[in-house]
Short mmCIF file of C-alpha atoms and ligand atoms in Angstrom, two decimals:
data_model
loop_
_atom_site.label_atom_id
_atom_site.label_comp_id
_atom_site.label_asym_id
_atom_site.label_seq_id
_atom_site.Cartn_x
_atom_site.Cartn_y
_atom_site.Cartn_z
CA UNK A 1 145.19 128.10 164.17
CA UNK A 2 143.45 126.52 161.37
CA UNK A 3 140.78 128.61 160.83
CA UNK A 4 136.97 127.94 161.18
CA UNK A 5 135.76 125.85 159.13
CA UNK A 6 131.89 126.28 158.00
CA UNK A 7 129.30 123.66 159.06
CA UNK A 8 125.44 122.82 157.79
CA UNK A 9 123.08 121.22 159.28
CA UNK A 10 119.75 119.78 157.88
CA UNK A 11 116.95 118.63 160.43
CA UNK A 12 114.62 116.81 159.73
CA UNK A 13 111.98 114.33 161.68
CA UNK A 14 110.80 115.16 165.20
CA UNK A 15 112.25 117.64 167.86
CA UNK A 16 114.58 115.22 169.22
CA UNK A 17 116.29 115.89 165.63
CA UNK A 18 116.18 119.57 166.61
CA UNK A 19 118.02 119.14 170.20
CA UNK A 20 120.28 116.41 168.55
CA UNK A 21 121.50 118.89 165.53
CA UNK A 22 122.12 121.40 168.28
CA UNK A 23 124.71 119.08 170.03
CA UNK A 24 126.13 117.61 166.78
CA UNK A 25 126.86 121.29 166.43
CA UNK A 26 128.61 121.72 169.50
CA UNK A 27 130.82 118.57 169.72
CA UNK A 28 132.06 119.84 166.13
CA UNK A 29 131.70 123.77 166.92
CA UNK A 30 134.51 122.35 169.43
CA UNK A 31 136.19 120.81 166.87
CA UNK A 32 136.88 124.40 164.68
CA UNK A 33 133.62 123.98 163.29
CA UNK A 34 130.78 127.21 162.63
CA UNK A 35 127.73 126.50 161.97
CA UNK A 36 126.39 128.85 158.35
CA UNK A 37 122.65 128.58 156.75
CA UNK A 38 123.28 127.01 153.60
CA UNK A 39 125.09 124.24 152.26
CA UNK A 40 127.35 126.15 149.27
CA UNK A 41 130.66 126.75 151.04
CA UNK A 42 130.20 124.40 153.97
CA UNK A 43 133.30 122.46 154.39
CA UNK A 44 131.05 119.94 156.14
CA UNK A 45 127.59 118.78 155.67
CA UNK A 46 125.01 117.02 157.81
CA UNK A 47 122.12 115.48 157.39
CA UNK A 48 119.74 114.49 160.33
CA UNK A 49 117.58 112.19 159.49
CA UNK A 50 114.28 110.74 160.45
CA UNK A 51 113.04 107.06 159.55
CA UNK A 52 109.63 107.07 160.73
CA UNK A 53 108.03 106.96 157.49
CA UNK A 54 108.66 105.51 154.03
CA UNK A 55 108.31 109.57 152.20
CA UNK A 56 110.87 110.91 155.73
CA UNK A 57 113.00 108.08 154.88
CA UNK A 58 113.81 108.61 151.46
CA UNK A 59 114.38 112.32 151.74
CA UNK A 60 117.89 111.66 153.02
CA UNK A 61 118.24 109.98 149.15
CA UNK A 62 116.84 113.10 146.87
CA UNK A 63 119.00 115.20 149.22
CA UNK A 64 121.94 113.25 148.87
CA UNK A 65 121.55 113.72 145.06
CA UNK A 66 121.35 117.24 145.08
CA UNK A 67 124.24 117.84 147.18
CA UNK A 68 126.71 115.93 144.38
CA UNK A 69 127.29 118.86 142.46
CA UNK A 70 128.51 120.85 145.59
CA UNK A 71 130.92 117.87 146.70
CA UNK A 72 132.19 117.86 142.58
CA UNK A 73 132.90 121.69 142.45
CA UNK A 74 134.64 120.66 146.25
CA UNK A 75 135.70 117.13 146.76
CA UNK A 76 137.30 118.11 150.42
CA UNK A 77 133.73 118.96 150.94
CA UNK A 78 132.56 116.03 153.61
CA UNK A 79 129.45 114.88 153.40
CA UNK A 80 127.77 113.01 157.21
CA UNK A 81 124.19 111.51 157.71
CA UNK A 82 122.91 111.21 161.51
CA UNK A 83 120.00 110.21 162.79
CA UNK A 84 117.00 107.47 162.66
CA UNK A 85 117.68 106.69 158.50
CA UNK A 86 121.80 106.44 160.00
CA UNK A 87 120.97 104.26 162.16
CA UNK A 88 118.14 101.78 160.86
CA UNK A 89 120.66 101.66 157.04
CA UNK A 90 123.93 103.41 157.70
CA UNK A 91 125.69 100.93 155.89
CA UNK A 92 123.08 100.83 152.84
CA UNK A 93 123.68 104.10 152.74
CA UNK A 94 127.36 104.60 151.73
CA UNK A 95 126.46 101.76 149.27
CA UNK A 96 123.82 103.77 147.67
CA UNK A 97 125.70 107.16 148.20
CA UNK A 98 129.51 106.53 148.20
CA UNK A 99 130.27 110.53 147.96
CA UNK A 100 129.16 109.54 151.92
CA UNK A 101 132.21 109.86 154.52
CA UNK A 102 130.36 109.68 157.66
CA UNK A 103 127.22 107.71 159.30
CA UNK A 104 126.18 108.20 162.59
CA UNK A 105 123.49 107.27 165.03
CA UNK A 106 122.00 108.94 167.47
CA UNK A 107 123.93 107.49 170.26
CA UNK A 108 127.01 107.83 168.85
CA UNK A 109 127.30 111.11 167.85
CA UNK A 110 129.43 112.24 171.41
CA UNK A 111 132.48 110.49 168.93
CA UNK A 112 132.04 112.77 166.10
CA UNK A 113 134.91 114.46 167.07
CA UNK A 114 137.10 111.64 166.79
CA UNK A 115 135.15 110.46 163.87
CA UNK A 116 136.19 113.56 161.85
CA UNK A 117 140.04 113.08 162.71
CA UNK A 118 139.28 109.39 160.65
CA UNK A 119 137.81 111.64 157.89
CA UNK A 120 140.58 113.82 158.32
CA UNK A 121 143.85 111.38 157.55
CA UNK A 122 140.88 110.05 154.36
CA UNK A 123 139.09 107.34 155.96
CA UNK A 124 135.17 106.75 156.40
CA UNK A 125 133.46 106.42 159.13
CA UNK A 126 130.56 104.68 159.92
CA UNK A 127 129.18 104.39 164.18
CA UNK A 128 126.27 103.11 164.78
CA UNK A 129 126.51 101.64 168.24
CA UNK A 130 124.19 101.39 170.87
CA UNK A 131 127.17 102.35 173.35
CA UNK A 132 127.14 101.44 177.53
CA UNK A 133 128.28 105.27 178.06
CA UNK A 134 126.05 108.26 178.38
CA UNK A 135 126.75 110.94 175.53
CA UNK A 136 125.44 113.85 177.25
CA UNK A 137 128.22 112.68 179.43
CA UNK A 138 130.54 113.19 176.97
CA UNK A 139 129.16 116.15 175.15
CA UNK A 140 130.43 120.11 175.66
CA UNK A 141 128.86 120.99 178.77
CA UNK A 142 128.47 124.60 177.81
CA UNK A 143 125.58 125.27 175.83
CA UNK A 144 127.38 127.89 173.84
CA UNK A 145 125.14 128.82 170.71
CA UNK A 146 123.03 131.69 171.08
CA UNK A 147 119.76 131.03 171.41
CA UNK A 148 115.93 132.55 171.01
CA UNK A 149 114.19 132.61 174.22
CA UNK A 150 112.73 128.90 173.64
CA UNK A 151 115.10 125.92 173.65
CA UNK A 152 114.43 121.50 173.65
CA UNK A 153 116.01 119.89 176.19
CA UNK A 154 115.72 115.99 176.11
CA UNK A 155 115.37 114.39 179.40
CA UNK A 156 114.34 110.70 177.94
CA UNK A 157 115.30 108.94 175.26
CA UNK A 158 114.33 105.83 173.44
CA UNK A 159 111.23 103.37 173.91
CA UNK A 160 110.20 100.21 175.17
CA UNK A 161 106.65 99.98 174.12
CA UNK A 162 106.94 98.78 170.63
CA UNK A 163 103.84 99.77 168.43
CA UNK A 164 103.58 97.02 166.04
CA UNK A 165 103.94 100.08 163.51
CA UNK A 166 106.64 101.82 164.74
CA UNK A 167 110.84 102.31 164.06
CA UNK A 168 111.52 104.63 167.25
CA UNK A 169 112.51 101.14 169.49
CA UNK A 170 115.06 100.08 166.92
CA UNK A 171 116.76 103.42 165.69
CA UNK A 172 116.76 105.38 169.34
CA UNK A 173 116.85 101.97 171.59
CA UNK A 174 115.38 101.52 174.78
CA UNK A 175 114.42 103.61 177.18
CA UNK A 176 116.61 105.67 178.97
CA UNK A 177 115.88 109.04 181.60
CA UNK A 178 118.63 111.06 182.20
CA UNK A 179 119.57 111.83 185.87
CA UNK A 180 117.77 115.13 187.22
CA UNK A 181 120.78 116.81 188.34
CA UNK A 182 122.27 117.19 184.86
CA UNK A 183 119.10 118.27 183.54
CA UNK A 184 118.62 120.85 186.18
CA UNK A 185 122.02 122.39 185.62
CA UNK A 186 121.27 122.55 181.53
CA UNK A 187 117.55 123.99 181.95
CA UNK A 188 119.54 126.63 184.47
CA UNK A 189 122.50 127.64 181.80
CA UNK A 190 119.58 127.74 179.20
CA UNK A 191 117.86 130.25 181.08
CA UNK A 192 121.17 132.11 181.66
CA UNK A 193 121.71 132.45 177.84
CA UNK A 194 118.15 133.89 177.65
CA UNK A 195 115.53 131.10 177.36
CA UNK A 196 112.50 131.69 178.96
CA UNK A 197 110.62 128.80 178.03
CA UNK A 198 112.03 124.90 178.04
CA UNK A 199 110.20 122.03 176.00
CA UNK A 200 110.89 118.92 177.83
CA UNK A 201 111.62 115.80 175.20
CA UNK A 202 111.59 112.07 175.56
CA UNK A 203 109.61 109.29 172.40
CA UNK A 204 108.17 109.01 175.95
CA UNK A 205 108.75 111.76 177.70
CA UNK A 206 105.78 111.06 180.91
CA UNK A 207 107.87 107.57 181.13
CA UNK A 208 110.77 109.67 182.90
CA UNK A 209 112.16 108.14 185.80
CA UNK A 210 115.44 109.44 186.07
CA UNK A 211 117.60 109.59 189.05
CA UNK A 212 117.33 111.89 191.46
CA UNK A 213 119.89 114.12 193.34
CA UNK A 214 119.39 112.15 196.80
CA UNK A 215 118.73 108.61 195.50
CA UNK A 216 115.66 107.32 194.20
CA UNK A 217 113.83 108.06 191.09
CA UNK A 218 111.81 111.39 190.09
CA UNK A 219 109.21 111.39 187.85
CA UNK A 220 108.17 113.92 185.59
CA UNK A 221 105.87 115.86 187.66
CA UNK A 222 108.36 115.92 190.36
CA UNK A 223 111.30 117.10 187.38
CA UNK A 224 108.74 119.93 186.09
CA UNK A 225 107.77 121.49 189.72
CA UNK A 226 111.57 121.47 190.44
CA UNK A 227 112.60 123.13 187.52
CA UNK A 228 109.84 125.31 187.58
CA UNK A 229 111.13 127.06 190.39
CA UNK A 230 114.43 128.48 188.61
CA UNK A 231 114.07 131.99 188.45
CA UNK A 232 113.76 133.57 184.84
CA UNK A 233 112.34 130.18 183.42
CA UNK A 234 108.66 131.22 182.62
CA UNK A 235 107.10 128.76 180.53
CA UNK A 236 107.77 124.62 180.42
CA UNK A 237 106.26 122.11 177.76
CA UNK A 238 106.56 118.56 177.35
CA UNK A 239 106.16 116.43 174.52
CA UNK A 240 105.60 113.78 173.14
CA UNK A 241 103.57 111.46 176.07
CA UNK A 242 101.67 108.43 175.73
CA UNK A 243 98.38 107.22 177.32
CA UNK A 244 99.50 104.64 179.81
CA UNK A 245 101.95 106.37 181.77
CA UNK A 246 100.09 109.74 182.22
CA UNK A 247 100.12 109.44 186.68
CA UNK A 248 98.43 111.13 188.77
CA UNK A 249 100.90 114.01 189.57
CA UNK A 250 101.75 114.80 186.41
CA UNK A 251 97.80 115.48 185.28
CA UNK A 252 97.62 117.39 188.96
CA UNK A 253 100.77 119.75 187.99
CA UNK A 254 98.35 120.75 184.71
CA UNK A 255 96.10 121.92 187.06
CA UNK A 256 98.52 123.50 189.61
CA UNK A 257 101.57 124.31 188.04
CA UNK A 258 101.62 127.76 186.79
CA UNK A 259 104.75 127.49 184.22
CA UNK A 260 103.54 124.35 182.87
CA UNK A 261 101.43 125.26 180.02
CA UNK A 262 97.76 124.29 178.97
CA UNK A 263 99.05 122.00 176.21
CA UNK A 264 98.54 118.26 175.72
CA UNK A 265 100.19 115.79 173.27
CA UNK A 266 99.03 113.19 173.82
CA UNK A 267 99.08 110.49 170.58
CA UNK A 268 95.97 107.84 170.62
CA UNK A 269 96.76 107.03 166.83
CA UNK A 270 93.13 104.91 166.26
CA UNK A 271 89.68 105.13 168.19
CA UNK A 272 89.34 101.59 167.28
CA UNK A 273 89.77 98.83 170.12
CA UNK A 274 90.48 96.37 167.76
CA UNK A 275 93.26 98.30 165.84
CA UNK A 276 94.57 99.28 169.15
CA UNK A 277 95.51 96.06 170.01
CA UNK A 278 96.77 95.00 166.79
CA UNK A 279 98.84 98.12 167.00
CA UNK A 280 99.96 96.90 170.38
CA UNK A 281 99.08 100.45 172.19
CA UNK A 282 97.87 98.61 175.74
CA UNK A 283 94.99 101.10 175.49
CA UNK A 284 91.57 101.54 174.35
CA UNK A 285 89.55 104.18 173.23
CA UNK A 286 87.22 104.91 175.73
CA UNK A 287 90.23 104.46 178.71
CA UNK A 288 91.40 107.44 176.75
CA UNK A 289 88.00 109.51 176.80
CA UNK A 290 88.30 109.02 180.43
CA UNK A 291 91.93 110.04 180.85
CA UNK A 292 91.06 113.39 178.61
CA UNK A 293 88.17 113.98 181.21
CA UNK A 294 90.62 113.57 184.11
CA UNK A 295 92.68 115.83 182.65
CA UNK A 296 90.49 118.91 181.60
CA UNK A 297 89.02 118.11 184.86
CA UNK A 298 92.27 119.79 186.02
CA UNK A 299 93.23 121.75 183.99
CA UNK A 300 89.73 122.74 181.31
CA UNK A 301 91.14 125.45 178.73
CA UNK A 302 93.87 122.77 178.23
CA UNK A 303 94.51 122.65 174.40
CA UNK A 304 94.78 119.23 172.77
CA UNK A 305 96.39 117.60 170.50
CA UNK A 306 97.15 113.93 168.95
CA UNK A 307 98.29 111.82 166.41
CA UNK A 308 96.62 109.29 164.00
CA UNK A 309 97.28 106.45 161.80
CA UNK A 310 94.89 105.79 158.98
CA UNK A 311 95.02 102.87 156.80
CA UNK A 312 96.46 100.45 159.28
CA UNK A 313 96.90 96.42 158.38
CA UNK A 314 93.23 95.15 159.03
CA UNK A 315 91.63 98.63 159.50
CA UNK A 316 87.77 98.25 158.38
CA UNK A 317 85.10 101.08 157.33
CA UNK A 318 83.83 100.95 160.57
CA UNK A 319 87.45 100.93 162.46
CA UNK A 320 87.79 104.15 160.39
CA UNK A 321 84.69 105.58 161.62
CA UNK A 322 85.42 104.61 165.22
CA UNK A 323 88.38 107.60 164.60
CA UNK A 324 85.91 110.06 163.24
CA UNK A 325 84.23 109.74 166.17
CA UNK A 326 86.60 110.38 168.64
CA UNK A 327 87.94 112.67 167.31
CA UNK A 328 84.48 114.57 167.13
CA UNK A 329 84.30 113.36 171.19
CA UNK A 330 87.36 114.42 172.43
CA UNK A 331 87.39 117.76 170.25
CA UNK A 332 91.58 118.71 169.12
CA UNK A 333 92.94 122.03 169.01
CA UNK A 334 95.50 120.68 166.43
CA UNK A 335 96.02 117.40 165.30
CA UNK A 336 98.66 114.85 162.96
CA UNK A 337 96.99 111.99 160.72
CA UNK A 338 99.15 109.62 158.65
CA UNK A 339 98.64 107.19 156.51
CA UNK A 340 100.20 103.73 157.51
CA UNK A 341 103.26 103.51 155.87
CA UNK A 342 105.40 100.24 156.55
CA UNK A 343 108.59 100.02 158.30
CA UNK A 344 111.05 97.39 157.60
CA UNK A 345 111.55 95.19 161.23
CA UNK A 346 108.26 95.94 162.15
CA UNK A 347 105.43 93.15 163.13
CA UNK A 348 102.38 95.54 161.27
CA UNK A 349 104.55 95.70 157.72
CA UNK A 350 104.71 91.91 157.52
CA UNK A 351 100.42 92.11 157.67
CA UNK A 352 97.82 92.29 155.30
CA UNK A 353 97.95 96.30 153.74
CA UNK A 354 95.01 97.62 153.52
CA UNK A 355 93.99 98.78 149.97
CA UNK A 356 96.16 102.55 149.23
CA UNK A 357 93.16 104.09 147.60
CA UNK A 358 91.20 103.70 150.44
CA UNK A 359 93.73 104.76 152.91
CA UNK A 360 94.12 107.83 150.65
CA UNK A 361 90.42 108.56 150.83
CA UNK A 362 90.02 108.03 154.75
CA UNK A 363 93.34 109.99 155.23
CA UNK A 364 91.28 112.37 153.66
CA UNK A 365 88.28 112.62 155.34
CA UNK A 366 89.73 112.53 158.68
CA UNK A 367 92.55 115.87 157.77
CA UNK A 368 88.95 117.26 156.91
CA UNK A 369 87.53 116.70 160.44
CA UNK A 370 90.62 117.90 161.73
CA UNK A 371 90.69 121.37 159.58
CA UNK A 372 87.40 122.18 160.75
CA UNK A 373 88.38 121.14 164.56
CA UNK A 374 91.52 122.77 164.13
CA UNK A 375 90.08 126.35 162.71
CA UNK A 376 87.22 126.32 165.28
CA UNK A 377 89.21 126.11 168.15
CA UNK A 378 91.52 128.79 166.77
CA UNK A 379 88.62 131.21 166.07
CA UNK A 380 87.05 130.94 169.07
CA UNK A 381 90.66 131.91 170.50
CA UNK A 382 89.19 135.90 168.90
CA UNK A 383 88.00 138.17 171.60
CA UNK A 384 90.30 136.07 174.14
CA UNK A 385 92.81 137.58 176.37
CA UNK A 386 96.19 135.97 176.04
CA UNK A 387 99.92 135.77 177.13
CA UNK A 388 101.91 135.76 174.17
CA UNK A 389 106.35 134.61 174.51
CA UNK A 390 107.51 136.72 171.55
CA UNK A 391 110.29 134.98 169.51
CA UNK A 392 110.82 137.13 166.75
CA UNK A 393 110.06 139.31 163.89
CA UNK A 394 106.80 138.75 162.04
CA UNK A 395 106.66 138.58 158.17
CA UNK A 396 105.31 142.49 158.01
CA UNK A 397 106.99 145.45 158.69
CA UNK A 398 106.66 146.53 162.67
CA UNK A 399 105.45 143.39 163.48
CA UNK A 400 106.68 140.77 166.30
CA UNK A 401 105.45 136.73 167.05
CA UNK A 402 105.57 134.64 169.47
CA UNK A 403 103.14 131.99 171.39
CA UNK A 404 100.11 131.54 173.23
CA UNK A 405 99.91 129.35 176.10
CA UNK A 406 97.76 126.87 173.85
CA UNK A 407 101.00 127.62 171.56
CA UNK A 408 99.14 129.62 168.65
CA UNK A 409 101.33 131.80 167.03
CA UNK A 410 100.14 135.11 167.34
CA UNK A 411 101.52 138.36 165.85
CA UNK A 412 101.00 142.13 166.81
CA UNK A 413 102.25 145.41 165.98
CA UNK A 414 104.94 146.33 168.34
CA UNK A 415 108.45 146.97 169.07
CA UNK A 416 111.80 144.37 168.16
CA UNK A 417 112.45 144.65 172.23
CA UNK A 418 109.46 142.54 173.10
CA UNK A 419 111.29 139.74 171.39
CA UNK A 420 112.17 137.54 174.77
CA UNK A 421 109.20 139.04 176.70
CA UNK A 422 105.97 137.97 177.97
CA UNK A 423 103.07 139.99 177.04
CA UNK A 424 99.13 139.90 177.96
CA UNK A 425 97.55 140.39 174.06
CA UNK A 426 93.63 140.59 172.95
CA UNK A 427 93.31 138.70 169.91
CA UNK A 428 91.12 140.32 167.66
CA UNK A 429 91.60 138.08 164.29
CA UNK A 430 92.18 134.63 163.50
CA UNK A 431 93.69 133.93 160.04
CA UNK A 432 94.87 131.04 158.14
CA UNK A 433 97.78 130.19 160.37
CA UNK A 434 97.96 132.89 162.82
CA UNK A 435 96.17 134.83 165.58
CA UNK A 436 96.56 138.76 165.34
CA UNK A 437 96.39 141.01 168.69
CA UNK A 438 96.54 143.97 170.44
CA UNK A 439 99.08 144.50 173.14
CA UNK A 440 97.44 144.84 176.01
N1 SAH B 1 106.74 108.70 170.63
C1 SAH B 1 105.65 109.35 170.09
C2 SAH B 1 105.75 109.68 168.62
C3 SAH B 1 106.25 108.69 167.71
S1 SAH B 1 106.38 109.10 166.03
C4 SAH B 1 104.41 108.58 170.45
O1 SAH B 1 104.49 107.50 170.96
O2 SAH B 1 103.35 109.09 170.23
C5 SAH B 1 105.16 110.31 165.72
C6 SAH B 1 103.92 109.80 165.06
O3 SAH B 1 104.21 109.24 163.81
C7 SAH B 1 103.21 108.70 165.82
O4 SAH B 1 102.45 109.19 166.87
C8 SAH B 1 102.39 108.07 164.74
O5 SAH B 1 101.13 108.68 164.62
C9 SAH B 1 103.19 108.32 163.48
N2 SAH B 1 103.80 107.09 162.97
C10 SAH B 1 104.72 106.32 163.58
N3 SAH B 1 105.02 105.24 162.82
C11 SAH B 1 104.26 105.35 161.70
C12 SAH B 1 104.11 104.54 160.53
N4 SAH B 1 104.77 103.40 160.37
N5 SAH B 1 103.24 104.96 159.57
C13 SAH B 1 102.55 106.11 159.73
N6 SAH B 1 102.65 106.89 160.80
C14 SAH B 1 103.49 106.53 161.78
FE1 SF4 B 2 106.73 104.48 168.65
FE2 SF4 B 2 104.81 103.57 170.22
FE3 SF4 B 2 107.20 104.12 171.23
FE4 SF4 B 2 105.64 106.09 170.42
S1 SF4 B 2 105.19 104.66 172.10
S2 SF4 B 2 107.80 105.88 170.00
S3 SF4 B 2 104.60 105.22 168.67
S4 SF4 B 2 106.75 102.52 169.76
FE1 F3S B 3 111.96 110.37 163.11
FE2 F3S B 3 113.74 109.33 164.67
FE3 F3S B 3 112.27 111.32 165.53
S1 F3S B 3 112.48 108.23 163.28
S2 F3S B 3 110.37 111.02 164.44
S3 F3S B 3 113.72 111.41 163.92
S4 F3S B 3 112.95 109.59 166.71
#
């Protein structure tokens, strides 16, 4: 017996990150490792990065730099970086950062356990493969850590559409759906350890086609109305889709599934035709007006939200104001806008930029439009009757929160055992970030 020894992990980037750090955990929580909160005493350290944008990217640097003091007072302190930045400049990165023993992408990271034993006799390591094998293959099969009553599960990974803007191809690699079975049996031991509601994850998640348990491929309507029947599992989400591979059954389940909730992200990024194609999205605005009508059409409380690039190579005044107004049309109940920000690899960073004061200013104007969208839809939410997940305690004395089906957070007075629990709440206020209610 060794001991334990104490892990940290820091997420960053999307929710892939989140279900990826969970793992990482895992394969090393089998390796002796515990997982702690903060990063003085850790015997280990890991960083899981994201390389989406320029400001994302260089986070993994400032951190770095504040974590050399710790690995001075403790040089058997080890020191790992996973993720997008890992994978797109792993080797950059112990060039910059030598006090670095460990890169790994997130393909690799089923190895860590062997990768440590290299740390272990004083070697780096560095793995950035895009390996043949499946990791969930080779990952713990027991989803030990205890969990909240909401948990990620990644059914897709990668992404073969290339966005002329956009890293996600090169760091996660193409497209791949894991096989139904396997995600049937996690979703099922999730819900055994207490989840009662399952976010579905994929860069495109509505491109699943994995295979199915008699043959054939399933999509993911056909994944969520087979999952949805496991007992104790009240609530499934998926994120993040895009545009072109929204079918048929998958807008139907919005309208008759009951545990798939009234939320839509669903990323259009520009309401401009001509910056659509130059971004390489294969879809135009008003193809997307129609898809949101189909949609609501099914399903009409559904609660919407997107994503948006300002500032784009070539983006004009009036490209600018093509955004405004669809995003006035379409009406978001949340909503992400960033401003272009170059990747290196990428067809769009090689373009003309488009002037940063002026990206500055549109990025502006457009978070406005969103505020206001944003806020109204949340106010009109007061007076409303709604079924609230709780997760845990509020910030106040007696209070718990959890999340609407449109996935407000909402907070009420009431007791710590509704913490895992569905319960019908009238919201009475809406403030800055938060819905307040009355149990029902
Ligand atoms: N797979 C998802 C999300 C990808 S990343 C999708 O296809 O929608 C999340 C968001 O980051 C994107 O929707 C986009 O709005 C933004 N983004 C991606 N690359 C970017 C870049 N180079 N500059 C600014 N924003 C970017
Ligand atoms: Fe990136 Fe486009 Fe793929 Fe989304 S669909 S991950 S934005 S390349
Ligand atoms: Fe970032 Fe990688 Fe996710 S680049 S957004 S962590 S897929």
């Amino acid at each position: 017996m060794t001991g334990t020894k104490k892990l940290y992990v820091k997420t960053y980037g999307c929710q892939m990150n989140v279900y990826d750090s969970e793992r990482m955990a895992e394969a090393l929580g089998a390796d002796g490792y515990e997982q702690v909160d903060t990063p003085e005493g850790a015997d280990m350290i890991l960083l899981n990065t994201c390389h989406i944008r320029e400001k994302a990217a260089e986070k993994v640097y400032s951190e770095l730099g504040r974590l050399k003091p710790l690995r001075e007072a403790n040089p058997d302190l080890k020191i790992g970086v996973a993720g997008c930045v890992a994978q797109a400049e792993g080797e950059e990165i112990m060039r910059r950062q030598p006090m670095v023993d460990l890169v790994v992408g997130p393909q690799t990271y089923h190895r860590l356990p062997k990768m440590m034993e290299a740390l272990g006799r004083g070697e780096k390591a560095l793995d950035t493969d895009f390996p043949e094998e499946d990791k969930f293959a080779h990952l713990p099969k027991d989803r030990r850590a205890k969990r909240g009553p909401t948990a990620f599960l990644t059914v897709q990974e990668g992404c073969d559409k290339f966005c002329s803007f956009c890293v996600v191809p090169y760091t996660r690699g193409a497209e791949v759906s894991r096989p139904v079975e396997r995600l049937l049996r996690e979703a099922r031991d999730l819900v055994e350890r207490g989840v009662r509601e399952i976010t579905l994850l994929g860069q495109n998640v509505n491109a699943y086609h994995g295979a199915g348990p008699e043959g054939g491929e399933w999509g993911l309507a056909r994944l969520i109305r087979t999952m949805a029947a496991i007992d104790g599992l009240e609530r499934i989400r998926f994120t993040t889709s895009h545009p072109n591979d929204m079918e048929d059954d998958l807008i139907a389940a919005h309208g008759d599934c009951d545990k798939l909730m009234p939320y839509l992200h669903l990323p259009v990024q520009s309401g401009s035709d001509r910056i659509l194609k130059a971004m390489n999205r294969k879809h135009t605005a008003g193809g997307y007006i129609r898809l949101i009508e189909r949609i609501r059409a099914a399903r009409p409380d559904l609660a919407l939200s997107g994503d948006f690039i300002v500032g784009f190579p070539g983006e004009t005044e009036a490209d600018f104001q093509a955004t405004l107004d669809l995003v006035a049309e379409v009406g978001y109940a949340s909503a992400y806008s960033f401003k272009y920000s170059p990747r290196p690899g990428t067809p769009a960073a090689e373009r003309a930029q488009v002037d940063p004061a002026e990206a500055d200013d549109r990025l502006q104007r457009l978070q406005a439009l969103i505020t206001s969208q944003q806020r109204a839809a949340q106010d009109a939410m007061v007076g409303r009757r709604v079924s609230v997940l709780f997760e845990k305690p509020g910030r106040m004395p007696g209070q718990v929160v959890g999340k609407s089906e449109y996935l407000h957070a909402v907070h009420v007075q009431g007791d710590a055992d509704l913490i895992g629990r569905i319960a019908a709440v009238d919201v009475v206020e809406s403030g800055p970030n938060s819905l307040a209610g009355l149990l029902v």
